[in-house]
PDB file of C-alpha atoms in Angstrom:
ATOM      1  CA  MET A 197       0.000   0.000   0.000  1.00 98.00           C
ATOM      2  CA  LEU A 198       2.827   2.411   0.790  1.00 98.00           C
ATOM      3  CA  GLY A 199       4.283   1.791  -2.644  1.00 98.00           C
ATOM      4  CA  LEU A 200       0.937   2.495  -4.339  1.00 98.00           C
ATOM      5  CA  ILE A 201       0.434   5.682  -2.324  1.00 98.00           C
ATOM      6  CA  ASN A 202       3.848   6.981  -3.319  1.00 98.00           C
ATOM      7  CA  ALA A 203       3.360   6.010  -6.961  1.00 98.00           C
ATOM      8  CA  GLU A 204       0.234   8.212  -7.042  1.00 98.00           C
ATOM      9  CA  ARG A 205       2.053  11.048  -5.295  1.00 98.00           C
ATOM     10  CA  ARG A 206       4.987  10.870  -7.684  1.00 98.00           C
ATOM     11  CA  ARG A 207       2.588  10.963 -10.652  1.00 98.00           C
ATOM     12  CA  ALA A 208       1.123  14.142  -9.164  1.00 98.00           C
ATOM     13  CA  GLY A 209       4.597  15.665  -8.740  1.00 98.00           C
ATOM     14  CA  LEU A 210       4.461  15.464  -4.933  1.00 98.00           C
ATOM     15  CA  ASN A 211       6.861  14.389  -2.227  1.00 97.00           C
ATOM     16  CA  THR A 212       6.638  10.775  -1.154  1.00 98.00           C
ATOM     17  CA  VAL A 213       5.577   9.816   2.380  1.00 98.00           C
ATOM     18  CA  ILE A 214       7.233   7.408   4.790  1.00 98.00           C
ATOM     19  CA  LEU A 215       5.573   4.818   6.984  1.00 98.00           C
ATOM     20  CA  GLY A 216       4.616   6.245  10.361  1.00 98.00           C
ATOM     21  CA  ASP A 217       4.624   4.435  13.692  1.00 96.00           C
ATOM     22  CA  ASN A 218       1.297   5.628  15.160  1.00 97.00           C
ATOM     23  CA  ILE A 219      -0.663   2.440  15.825  1.00 96.00           C
ATOM     24  CA  ALA A 220      -4.177   3.951  15.956  1.00 97.00           C
ATOM     25  CA  ALA A 221      -4.989   2.998  12.347  1.00 98.00           C
ATOM     26  CA  GLN A 222      -4.099  -0.663  12.872  1.00 97.00           C
ATOM     27  CA  LEU A 223      -5.958  -0.913  16.194  1.00 97.00           C
ATOM     28  CA  HIS A 224      -9.018   0.712  14.635  1.00 98.00           C
ATOM     29  CA  ALA A 225      -8.907  -1.727  11.695  1.00 98.00           C
ATOM     30  CA  GLU A 226      -8.705  -4.695  14.055  1.00 97.00           C
ATOM     31  CA  SER A 227     -11.666  -3.447  16.093  1.00 97.00           C
ATOM     32  CA  ALA A 228     -13.656  -2.775  12.928  1.00 97.00           C
ATOM     33  CA  LEU A 229     -13.294  -6.311  11.580  1.00 97.00           C
ATOM     34  CA  ASP A 230     -13.816  -7.895  15.001  1.00 97.00           C
ATOM     35  CA  ASN A 231     -17.133  -6.042  15.293  1.00 97.00           C
ATOM     36  CA  CYS A 232     -18.215  -6.106  11.627  1.00 97.00           C
ATOM     37  CA  VAL A 233     -18.223  -2.332  11.193  1.00 96.00           C
ATOM     38  CA  SER A 234     -16.308   0.087   9.002  1.00 95.00           C
ATOM     39  CA  SER A 235     -16.405   3.766   9.877  1.00 96.00           C
ATOM     40  CA  HIS A 236     -14.229   6.703  10.803  1.00 97.00           C
ATOM     41  CA  TRP A 237     -16.101   6.496  14.105  1.00 97.00           C
ATOM     42  CA  GLY A 238     -15.154   3.769  16.566  1.00 97.00           C
ATOM     43  CA  LEU A 239     -17.565   1.833  18.733  1.00 97.00           C
ATOM     44  CA  ASP A 240     -15.842   3.617  21.630  1.00 97.00           C
ATOM     45  CA  GLY A 241     -17.229   6.887  20.258  1.00 97.00           C
ATOM     46  CA  LEU A 242     -13.873   8.266  19.135  1.00 98.00           C
ATOM     47  CA  LYS A 243     -12.962   9.907  15.840  1.00 98.00           C
ATOM     48  CA  PRO A 244      -9.626   9.523  13.996  1.00 98.00           C
ATOM     49  CA  TYR A 245      -7.809  12.540  15.436  1.00 98.00           C
ATOM     50  CA  MET A 246      -8.813  11.507  18.966  1.00 98.00           C
ATOM     51  CA  ARG A 247      -7.415   7.975  18.542  1.00 98.00           C
ATOM     52  CA  TYR A 248      -4.313   9.425  16.912  1.00 98.00           C
ATOM     53  CA  SER A 249      -3.698  11.761  19.871  1.00 98.00           C
ATOM     54  CA  LEU A 250      -4.196   8.966  22.417  1.00 97.00           C
ATOM     55  CA  ALA A 251      -1.643   6.873  20.514  1.00 97.00           C
ATOM     56  CA  GLY A 252       0.940   9.629  20.855  1.00 97.00           C
ATOM     57  CA  GLY A 253       0.281  11.685  17.718  1.00 98.00           C
ATOM     58  CA  TYR A 254       0.205  15.481  17.589  1.00 98.00           C
ATOM     59  CA  GLN A 255       0.826  16.431  13.946  1.00 98.00           C
ATOM     60  CA  SER A 256      -1.768  17.503  11.371  1.00 98.00           C
ATOM     61  CA  ASN A 257      -3.613  14.366  10.265  1.00 98.00           C
ATOM     62  CA  GLY A 258      -6.452  12.856   8.234  1.00 97.00           C
ATOM     63  CA  GLU A 259      -7.900   9.387   7.619  1.00 98.00           C
ATOM     64  CA  ASN A 260      -9.122   7.329   4.669  1.00 98.00           C
ATOM     65  CA  GLY A 261     -11.157   4.192   5.355  1.00 97.00           C
ATOM     66  CA  HIS A 262     -12.292   1.148   3.371  1.00 96.00           C
ATOM     67  CA  GLY A 263     -14.576  -1.679   4.445  1.00 95.00           C
ATOM     68  CA  LEU A 264     -18.159  -2.764   5.049  1.00 94.00           C
ATOM     69  CA  ASP A 265     -20.521  -2.525   8.029  1.00 96.00           C
ATOM     70  CA  TYR A 266     -21.272  -6.221   7.739  1.00 96.00           C
ATOM     71  CA  CYS A 267     -19.167  -9.373   7.912  1.00 96.00           C
ATOM     72  CA  ILE A 268     -19.678 -11.552   4.859  1.00 95.00           C
ATOM     73  CA  ARG A 269     -19.876 -15.282   5.612  1.00 92.00           C
ATOM     74  CA  ALA A 270     -19.634 -18.367   3.430  1.00 90.00           C
ATOM     75  CA  SER A 271     -23.404 -18.851   3.765  1.00 91.00           C
ATOM     76  CA  ASP A 272     -24.013 -15.487   2.043  1.00 91.00           C
ATOM     77  CA  GLY A 273     -22.987 -17.048  -1.243  1.00 89.00           C
ATOM     78  CA  TYR A 274     -20.049 -14.756  -2.016  1.00 90.00           C
ATOM     79  CA  SER A 275     -16.729 -16.053  -3.288  1.00 90.00           C
ATOM     80  CA  ALA A 276     -13.692 -15.673  -1.076  1.00 92.00           C
ATOM     81  CA  HIS A 277     -11.454 -12.804  -2.139  1.00 90.00           C
ATOM     82  CA  SER A 278      -8.468 -13.718  -4.256  1.00 88.00           C
ATOM     83  CA  GLY A 279      -5.749 -12.183  -2.090  1.00 91.00           C
ATOM     84  CA  ILE A 280      -4.906  -9.143  -0.023  1.00 94.00           C
ATOM     85  CA  ARG A 281      -2.816  -7.532  -2.754  1.00 95.00           C
ATOM     86  CA  ARG A 282      -5.823  -7.435  -5.085  1.00 95.00           C
ATOM     87  CA  GLU A 283      -7.947  -6.023  -2.247  1.00 96.00           C
ATOM     88  CA  ILE A 284      -5.399  -3.262  -1.685  1.00 97.00           C
ATOM     89  CA  ASP A 285      -5.395  -2.434  -5.412  1.00 97.00           C
ATOM     90  CA  GLN A 286      -9.196  -2.158  -5.395  1.00 96.00           C
ATOM     91  CA  ALA A 287      -9.203  -0.009  -2.258  1.00 97.00           C
ATOM     92  CA  MET A 288      -6.658   2.353  -3.786  1.00 98.00           C
ATOM     93  CA  ASP A 289      -8.694   2.585  -7.002  1.00 97.00           C
ATOM     94  CA  GLY A 290     -11.756   3.470  -4.935  1.00 96.00           C
ATOM     95  CA  TRP A 291      -9.944   6.121  -2.918  1.00 97.00           C
ATOM     96  CA  MET A 292      -8.426   7.715  -6.013  1.00 98.00           C
ATOM     97  CA  SER A 293     -11.893   7.867  -7.590  1.00 97.00           C
ATOM     98  CA  SER A 294     -13.342   9.693  -4.573  1.00 94.00           C
ATOM     99  CA  LEU A 295     -12.691  13.435  -4.424  1.00 94.00           C
ATOM    100  CA  GLY A 296     -12.233  13.678  -0.646  1.00 93.00           C
ATOM    101  CA  HIS A 297     -10.115  10.528  -0.310  1.00 96.00           C
ATOM    102  CA  ARG A 298      -8.009  11.503  -3.321  1.00 97.00           C
ATOM    103  CA  ARG A 299      -7.410  14.935  -1.813  1.00 97.00           C
ATOM    104  CA  ASN A 300      -6.139  13.279   1.349  1.00 97.00           C
ATOM    105  CA  LEU A 301      -3.885  10.905  -0.580  1.00 98.00           C
ATOM    106  CA  LEU A 302      -2.406  13.787  -2.581  1.00 98.00           C
ATOM    107  CA  ASP A 303      -2.145  16.407   0.141  1.00 97.00           C
ATOM    108  CA  PRO A 304       1.250  18.036  -0.496  1.00 97.00           C
ATOM    109  CA  TYR A 305       1.763  18.701   3.217  1.00 96.00           C
ATOM    110  CA  HIS A 306       1.560  15.067   4.321  1.00 98.00           C
ATOM    111  CA  ARG A 307       4.910  13.501   5.197  1.00 98.00           C
ATOM    112  CA  LYS A 308       3.933  10.178   6.803  1.00 98.00           C
ATOM    113  CA  VAL A 309       1.168   7.598   6.602  1.00 98.00           C
ATOM    114  CA  ASN A 310       0.078   5.092   9.245  1.00 98.00           C
ATOM    115  CA  ILE A 311      -1.541   2.015   7.713  1.00 98.00           C
ATOM    116  CA  GLY A 312      -4.024  -0.404   9.244  1.00 98.00           C
ATOM    117  CA  ILE A 313      -4.974  -3.585   7.347  1.00 98.00           C
ATOM    118  CA  VAL A 314      -6.950  -6.578   8.624  1.00 97.00           C
ATOM    119  CA  TRP A 315      -8.571  -9.351   6.588  1.00 96.00           C
ATOM    120  CA  ASP A 316     -10.036 -12.815   6.639  1.00 95.00           C
ATOM    121  CA  LYS A 317     -11.298 -15.060   3.849  1.00 94.00           C
ATOM    122  CA  TYR A 318     -14.245 -12.822   2.901  1.00 96.00           C
ATOM    123  CA  ASN A 319     -13.696  -9.412   4.534  1.00 96.00           C
ATOM    124  CA  THR A 320     -11.089  -6.693   4.449  1.00 97.00           C
ATOM    125  CA  VAL A 321     -10.801  -3.469   6.436  1.00 98.00           C
ATOM    126  CA  MET A 322      -8.162  -0.844   5.642  1.00 98.00           C
ATOM    127  CA  TYR A 323      -7.278   2.573   7.005  1.00 98.00           C
ATOM    128  CA  GLN A 324      -4.742   5.146   5.899  1.00 98.00           C
ATOM    129  CA  HIS A 325      -4.017   7.795   8.519  1.00 98.00           C
ATOM    130  CA  PHE A 326      -1.834  10.511   7.025  1.00 98.00           C
ATOM    131  CA  GLU A 327       0.114  12.985   9.122  1.00 98.00           C
ATOM    132  CA  GLY A 328       2.502  15.888   8.823  1.00 98.00           C
ATOM    133  CA  ASP A 329       5.859  16.210  10.552  1.00 98.00           C
ATOM    134  CA  TYR A 330       6.239  19.878  11.362  1.00 98.00           C
ATOM    135  CA  VAL A 331       6.175  20.150  15.149  1.00 98.00           C
ATOM    136  CA  GLN A 332       8.192  18.893  18.077  1.00 98.00           C
ATOM    137  CA  TYR A 333       6.664  19.818  21.421  1.00 98.00           C
ATOM    138  CA  ASP A 334       8.637  20.635  24.520  1.00 98.00           C
ATOM    139  CA  TRP A 335       5.306  20.766  26.341  1.00 97.00           C
ATOM    140  CA  LEU A 336       2.242  19.130  24.800  1.00 98.00           C
ATOM    141  CA  PRO A 337      -1.000  21.160  24.880  1.00 98.00           C
ATOM    142  CA  ALA A 338      -2.521  20.739  28.334  1.00 98.00           C
ATOM    143  CA  ILE A 339      -5.189  22.421  30.453  1.00 98.00           C
ATOM    144  CA  SER A 340      -4.481  23.121  34.112  1.00 98.00           C
ATOM    145  CA  ASN A 341      -6.767  25.251  36.317  1.00 97.00           C
ATOM    146  CA  GLY A 342      -8.470  26.593  33.218  1.00 98.00           C
ATOM    147  CA  VAL A 343      -5.229  27.632  31.513  1.00 98.00           C
ATOM    148  CA  LEU A 344      -4.147  26.120  28.199  1.00 98.00           C
ATOM    149  CA  SER A 345      -0.404  26.078  27.598  1.00 98.00           C
ATOM    150  CA  PHE A 346       2.060  24.499  25.183  1.00 98.00           C
ATOM    151  CA  SER A 347       5.472  25.145  23.645  1.00 98.00           C
ATOM    152  CA  GLY A 348       7.813  23.652  21.085  1.00 98.00           C
ATOM    153  CA  VAL A 349       9.690  24.117  17.839  1.00 98.00           C
ATOM    154  CA  THR A 350       8.803  23.704  14.185  1.00 97.00           C
ATOM    155  CA  LYS A 351      10.710  21.827  11.505  1.00 95.00           C
ATOM    156  CA  ASN A 352      10.682  20.882   7.808  1.00 95.00           C
ATOM    157  CA  GLY A 353      10.299  24.433   6.537  1.00 91.00           C
ATOM    158  CA  VAL A 354       7.759  25.937   8.950  1.00 95.00           C
ATOM    159  CA  ARG A 355       8.880  29.159  10.601  1.00 92.00           C
ATOM    160  CA  PHE A 356       7.447  32.282  12.180  1.00 93.00           C
ATOM    161  CA  ASP A 357       8.865  35.451  10.651  1.00 89.00           C
ATOM    162  CA  ARG A 358       6.154  37.429  12.472  1.00 87.00           C
ATOM    163  CA  LYS A 359       4.127  36.694  15.581  1.00 88.00           C
ATOM    164  CA  ARG A 360       0.925  36.643  13.540  1.00 88.00           C
ATOM    165  CA  ASP A 361       2.295  33.749  11.476  1.00 93.00           C
ATOM    166  CA  LEU A 362       1.215  31.584  14.423  1.00 96.00           C
ATOM    167  CA  SER A 363      -2.508  30.857  14.726  1.00 96.00           C
ATOM    168  CA  VAL A 364      -4.317  28.709  17.312  1.00 98.00           C
ATOM    169  CA  GLN A 365      -7.899  27.483  17.342  1.00 98.00           C
ATOM    170  CA  ILE A 366      -9.808  25.298  19.807  1.00 98.00           C
ATOM    171  CA  HIS A 367     -12.490  22.818  18.739  1.00 98.00           C
ATOM    172  CA  TYR A 368     -14.912  20.984  21.001  1.00 98.00           C
ATOM    173  CA  ASP A 369     -16.532  17.530  20.929  1.00 97.00           C
ATOM    174  CA  ARG A 370     -19.000  16.253  23.512  1.00 96.00           C
ATOM    175  CA  PRO A 371     -17.788  13.531  25.914  1.00 97.00           C
ATOM    176  CA  PRO A 372     -17.637  10.274  23.941  1.00 96.00           C
ATOM    177  CA  HIS A 373     -19.497   7.128  24.923  1.00 95.00           C
ATOM    178  CA  GLU A 374     -19.927   3.693  23.426  1.00 96.00           C
ATOM    179  CA  LEU A 375     -21.893   3.414  20.196  1.00 97.00           C
ATOM    180  CA  THR A 376     -23.873   0.510  18.763  1.00 97.00           C
ATOM    181  CA  ARG A 377     -23.228  -1.157  15.417  1.00 97.00           C
ATOM    182  CA  GLY A 378     -26.457   0.345  14.138  1.00 97.00           C
ATOM    183  CA  GLN A 379     -25.294   3.864  14.990  1.00 97.00           C
ATOM    184  CA  VAL A 380     -21.829   3.453  13.507  1.00 96.00           C
ATOM    185  CA  ALA A 381     -23.229   1.884  10.311  1.00 96.00           C
ATOM    186  CA  ARG A 382     -25.098   5.141   9.659  1.00 94.00           C
ATOM    187  CA  THR A 383     -22.025   7.350   9.382  1.00 94.00           C
ATOM    188  CA  TYR A 384     -20.075   8.588   6.402  1.00 91.00           C
ATOM    189  CA  CYS A 385     -17.711  11.401   7.331  1.00 93.00           C
ATOM    190  CA  TYR A 386     -16.285  13.081  10.407  1.00 94.00           C
ATOM    191  CA  GLY A 387     -15.651  16.699  11.322  1.00 91.00           C
ATOM    192  CA  SER A 388     -13.105  18.251  13.655  1.00 92.00           C
ATOM    193  CA  GLY A 389     -15.693  19.347  16.219  1.00 95.00           C
ATOM    194  CA  ARG A 390     -17.225  22.762  16.783  1.00 95.00           C
ATOM    195  CA  ARG A 391     -14.789  25.659  16.734  1.00 96.00           C
ATOM    196  CA  VAL A 392     -15.272  27.343  20.108  1.00 98.00           C
ATOM    197  CA  ALA A 393     -12.366  29.787  20.385  1.00 98.00           C
ATOM    198  CA  GLY A 394      -9.497  31.408  18.587  1.00 98.00           C
ATOM    199  CA  LEU A 395      -6.397  32.532  20.459  1.00 98.00           C
ATOM    200  CA  ARG A 396      -4.554  35.748  19.633  1.00 97.00           C
ATOM    201  CA  GLN A 397      -1.382  37.432  20.810  1.00 96.00           C
ATOM    202  CA  PRO A 398      -1.458  40.052  23.569  1.00 95.00           C
ATOM    203  CA  LEU A 399      -1.054  43.669  22.482  1.00 93.00           C
ATOM    204  CA  THR A 400       1.262  46.238  23.997  1.00 88.00           C
ATOM    205  CA  GLY A 401       0.910  49.916  24.822  1.00 87.00           C
ATOM    206  CA  ASN A 402      -2.433  51.533  24.006  1.00 89.00           C
ATOM    207  CA  SER A 403      -3.269  49.090  21.215  1.00 91.00           C
ATOM    208  CA  TYR A 404      -6.530  47.183  21.380  1.00 92.00           C
ATOM    209  CA  TYR A 405      -8.517  44.724  19.300  1.00 95.00           C
ATOM    210  CA  PRO A 406     -11.698  46.151  17.738  1.00 94.00           C
ATOM    211  CA  THR A 407     -13.689  42.902  18.006  1.00 95.00           C
ATOM    212  CA  ASP A 408     -14.121  40.095  20.528  1.00 96.00           C
ATOM    213  CA  ALA A 409     -15.323  37.453  18.057  1.00 97.00           C
ATOM    214  CA  PHE A 410     -15.075  36.410  14.430  1.00 96.00           C
ATOM    215  CA  ASP A 411     -17.622  34.898  12.064  1.00 95.00           C
ATOM    216  CA  ASP A 412     -17.221  31.279  11.084  1.00 94.00           C
ATOM    217  CA  THR A 413     -19.123  28.455   9.426  1.00 91.00           C
ATOM    218  CA  TYR A 414     -19.832  25.219  11.270  1.00 90.00           C
ATOM    219  CA  ASP A 415     -20.434  22.383   8.815  1.00 86.00           C
ATOM    220  CA  PRO A 416     -20.888  19.231  10.922  1.00 84.00           C
ATOM    221  CA  CYS A 417     -21.047  15.736   9.517  1.00 89.00           C
ATOM    222  CA  PRO A 418     -24.106  13.671  10.496  1.00 86.00           C
ATOM    223  CA  ASP A 419     -23.417  12.453  14.021  1.00 89.00           C
ATOM    224  CA  PRO A 420     -23.920   8.817  15.122  1.00 94.00           C
ATOM    225  CA  TYR A 421     -24.886  10.125  18.579  1.00 93.00           C
ATOM    226  CA  ASP A 422     -28.026  11.490  16.918  1.00 92.00           C
ATOM    227  CA  VAL A 423     -28.959   8.001  15.662  1.00 94.00           C
ATOM    228  CA  PRO A 424     -31.134   5.975  18.100  1.00 95.00           C
ATOM    229  CA  PRO A 425     -29.017   3.339  19.896  1.00 96.00           C
ATOM    230  CA  ASP A 426     -31.544   0.663  18.964  1.00 96.00           C
ATOM    231  CA  ALA A 427     -31.123   1.315  15.230  1.00 96.00           C
ATOM    232  CA  PRO A 428     -30.634  -2.177  13.756  1.00 96.00           C
ATOM    233  CA  ALA A 429     -27.223  -3.217  12.498  1.00 96.00           C
ATOM    234  CA  PRO A 430     -27.093  -4.274   8.824  1.00 96.00           C
ATOM    235  CA  ARG A 431     -27.997  -7.926   8.297  1.00 95.00           C
ATOM    236  CA  SER A 432     -26.643  -8.234   4.767  1.00 95.00           C
ATOM    237  CA  HIS A 433     -24.232  -6.681   2.294  1.00 92.00           C
ATOM    238  CA  SER A 434     -27.091  -4.794   0.626  1.00 94.00           C
ATOM    239  CA  GLU A 435     -28.400  -3.420   3.938  1.00 96.00           C
ATOM    240  CA  ALA A 436     -24.895  -2.211   4.848  1.00 95.00           C
ATOM    241  CA  HIS A 437     -24.562  -0.449   1.505  1.00 93.00           C
ATOM    242  CA  ARG A 438     -28.014   1.097   1.861  1.00 94.00           C
ATOM    243  CA  ALA A 439     -27.176   2.460   5.329  1.00 93.00           C
ATOM    244  CA  TRP A 440     -23.921   3.885   3.953  1.00 91.00           C
ATOM    245  CA  GLN A 441     -25.746   5.500   1.021  1.00 93.00           C
ATOM    246  CA  GLU A 442     -28.260   7.124   3.359  1.00 92.00           C
ATOM    247  CA  ALA A 443     -25.412   8.481   5.503  1.00 92.00           C
ATOM    248  CA  TYR A 444     -23.646   9.765   2.398  1.00 91.00           C
ATOM    249  CA  ASN A 445     -26.802  11.502   1.181  1.00 92.00           C
ATOM    250  CA  ALA A 446     -27.299  13.075   4.610  1.00 89.00           C
ATOM    251  CA  SER A 447     -23.725  14.359   4.607  1.00 89.00           C
ATOM    252  CA  GLN A 448     -24.204  15.952   1.190  1.00 88.00           C
ATOM    253  CA  SER A 449     -27.464  17.667   2.157  1.00 87.00           C
ATOM    254  CA  ARG A 450     -26.339  19.102   5.499  1.00 85.00           C
ATOM    255  CA  GLU A 451     -26.737  22.848   5.967  1.00 86.00           C
ATOM    256  CA  PRO A 452     -23.747  24.881   7.203  1.00 89.00           C
ATOM    257  CA  GLN A 453     -24.398  27.016  10.277  1.00 90.00           C
ATOM    258  CA  SER A 454     -23.117  30.555  10.733  1.00 94.00           C
ATOM    259  CA  ILE A 455     -21.551  30.997  14.177  1.00 95.00           C
ATOM    260  CA  ALA A 456     -19.626  33.675  16.047  1.00 96.00           C
ATOM    261  CA  VAL A 457     -16.411  32.378  17.609  1.00 97.00           C
ATOM    262  CA  PRO A 458     -14.936  34.290  20.548  1.00 98.00           C
ATOM    263  CA  TRP A 459     -11.370  35.511  20.590  1.00 98.00           C
ATOM    264  CA  ILE A 460      -9.266  34.816  23.682  1.00 98.00           C
ATOM    265  CA  THR A 461      -6.221  37.023  24.134  1.00 97.00           C
ATOM    266  CA  ALA A 462      -3.295  34.941  25.352  1.00 98.00           C
ATOM    267  CA  SER A 463      -1.246  35.974  28.367  1.00 97.00           C
ATOM    268  CA  GLU A 464       1.921  34.633  26.726  1.00 97.00           C
ATOM    269  CA  TRP A 465       2.652  34.376  23.010  1.00 97.00           C
ATOM    270  CA  THR A 466       6.012  33.521  21.471  1.00 96.00           C
ATOM    271  CA  ALA A 467       6.408  32.959  17.738  1.00 96.00           C
ATOM    272  CA  SER A 468       9.926  33.589  16.518  1.00 94.00           C
ATOM    273  CA  ASP A 469      11.852  31.727  13.837  1.00 94.00           C
ATOM    274  CA  THR A 470      11.099  28.078  14.714  1.00 95.00           C
ATOM    275  CA  SER A 471      10.108  28.516  18.378  1.00 97.00           C
ATOM    276  CA  PHE A 472       6.588  28.943  19.728  1.00 97.00           C
ATOM    277  CA  ALA A 473       4.938  29.087  23.149  1.00 98.00           C
ATOM    278  CA  VAL A 474       1.380  29.966  24.139  1.00 98.00           C
ATOM    279  CA  LYS A 475      -0.472  30.348  27.430  1.00 98.00           C
ATOM    280  CA  ALA A 476      -4.110  31.446  27.644  1.00 98.00           C
ATOM    281  CA  ASP A 477      -6.935  31.369  30.182  1.00 98.00           C
ATOM    282  CA  ILE A 478      -9.800  29.454  28.521  1.00 98.00           C
ATOM    283  CA  GLY A 479     -11.868  29.129  31.691  1.00 98.00           C
ATOM    284  CA  GLU A 480     -14.922  30.830  30.148  1.00 97.00           C
ATOM    285  CA  ILE A 481     -14.950  28.299  27.310  1.00 98.00           C
ATOM    286  CA  LEU A 482     -14.626  25.407  29.747  1.00 98.00           C
ATOM    287  CA  ASN A 483     -17.489  26.796  31.831  1.00 98.00           C
ATOM    288  CA  GLN A 484     -19.673  27.157  28.760  1.00 98.00           C
ATOM    289  CA  TYR A 485     -19.088  23.731  27.211  1.00 98.00           C
ATOM    290  CA  GLY A 486     -18.033  21.647  30.204  1.00 98.00           C
ATOM    291  CA  ASP A 487     -16.341  18.276  30.035  1.00 98.00           C
ATOM    292  CA  GLY A 488     -15.432  16.899  26.645  1.00 98.00           C
ATOM    293  CA  ILE A 489     -12.635  16.748  24.116  1.00 98.00           C
ATOM    294  CA  TYR A 490     -10.891  20.028  23.341  1.00 98.00           C
ATOM    295  CA  THR A 491      -8.750  19.769  20.228  1.00 98.00           C
ATOM    296  CA  VAL A 492      -6.015  22.356  19.737  1.00 98.00           C
ATOM    297  CA  LEU A 493      -5.208  23.218  16.119  1.00 98.00           C
ATOM    298  CA  VAL A 494      -1.990  25.118  15.493  1.00 98.00           C
ATOM    299  CA  TRP A 495      -1.435  26.864  12.160  1.00 96.00           C
ATOM    300  CA  GLY A 496       1.926  27.826  10.710  1.00 94.00           C
ATOM    301  CA  ASP A 497       3.409  29.449   7.638  1.00 89.00           C
ATOM    302  CA  PHE A 498       4.822  27.502   4.680  1.00 86.00           C
ATOM    303  CA  VAL A 499       6.510  30.346   2.760  1.00 78.00           C
ATOM    304  CA  GLY A 500       3.326  32.381   2.571  1.00 82.00           C
ATOM    305  CA  VAL A 501       0.839  29.492   2.762  1.00 87.00           C
ATOM    306  CA  ARG A 502      -0.951  28.943   6.076  1.00 90.00           C
ATOM    307  CA  GLU A 503      -1.672  25.332   7.007  1.00 95.00           C
ATOM    308  CA  VAL A 504      -2.487  23.312  10.113  1.00 97.00           C
ATOM    309  CA  ILE A 505       0.789  21.962  11.512  1.00 98.00           C
ATOM    310  CA  SER A 506      -0.532  20.327  14.680  1.00 98.00           C
ATOM    311  CA  GLU A 507      -3.792  18.793  15.916  1.00 98.00           C
ATOM    312  CA  TYR A 508      -3.939  17.470  19.453  1.00 98.00           C
ATOM    313  CA  SER A 509      -6.955  16.345  21.477  1.00 98.00           C
ATOM    314  CA  ILE A 510      -7.174  16.989  25.218  1.00 98.00           C
ATOM    315  CA  PHE A 511      -9.615  14.786  27.159  1.00 98.00           C
ATOM    316  CA  HIS A 512     -10.932  17.274  29.718  1.00 98.00           C
ATOM    317  CA  GLY A 513     -12.956  15.731  32.535  1.00 97.00           C
ATOM    318  CA  VAL A 514     -13.185  12.583  30.415  1.00 96.00           C
ATOM    319  CA  THR A 515     -11.420   9.264  31.018  1.00 96.00           C
ATOM    320  CA  PRO A 516     -10.279   7.961  27.619  1.00 94.00           C
ATOM    321  CA  PRO A 517     -10.132   4.248  26.804  1.00 92.00           C
ATOM    322  CA  ASP A 518      -6.695   2.734  27.340  1.00 91.00           C
ATOM    323  CA  THR A 519      -6.897   0.940  23.980  1.00 93.00           C
ATOM    324  CA  TYR A 520      -4.463   3.336  22.326  1.00 92.00           C
ATOM    325  CA  ASP A 521      -2.105   3.855  25.258  1.00 86.00           C
ATOM    326  CA  PRO A 522       1.429   3.130  23.956  1.00 80.00           C
ATOM    327  CA  GLY A 523       2.220   1.423  27.253  1.00 79.00           C
ATOM    328  CA  ASN A 524      -0.325  -1.293  26.457  1.00 78.00           C
ATOM    329  CA  TRP A 525       0.941  -2.281  23.005  1.00 75.00           C
TER     330      TRP A 525
END
């Protein structure tokens, strides 16, 4: 699969990627086949960037998935697949024919890919979890007594010639809980949560910011938490495909929401050359939204192009599953 990914990237005139060592994609694939589901969402209620963070990841990242929300059996009358290499070829063809998956495969800012593949005689589940490699933290994003803080250095061409080259946003997801097969089968995509705050550098002297919020668009994917827990799991290949098609249609017809996102002025803000450090009191946001998953997105400058260089999820007031804990591998 790595060879096929890099062949497509070379054809597009892009850098090749190397194999990463974040195990979230493989663990998610194993869980998916064990439970006869295939979704970006896990039965533990987690999304890709959450699993990735729990497994030690903190770069920009995005996932492609391939599989079925039903386990085919010999009694279903299907022929056994002819080999995993052919299955990988077909998965890659499908991803390259899908606009969103193709965009992920050919993202010029990806530098690594973590691959998860599991199969048996009739079923195959595959995940590609791409990531950047632009940040090395001295202090991972953490919340203590309502204060968010982190620091580190950038690499591979990202630098801060001006303080405003650094940008930080906070997204929120409700506390996760276990999902049923019926709920997970009715998903198609995943979003990065609701944007709840943007951080900005402190000003000096008599300078002041003219606004306390900025306008944004919230475009959520259909959420499995909104599906009744007793929704039946697919009982056949055709039912699984039908549930997927309904989820796809729902994702295409969703209506974006206009929201106002508050600015929070940091108490500390360093962005110089390759070093960065931020400290900000986000207590008002925590009071408003409560326990949940707060994902910190850090943006940097690639010679005039602004891109996300880090995405890290903080489980605030939430005990995460230990499935992805590196100490348990």
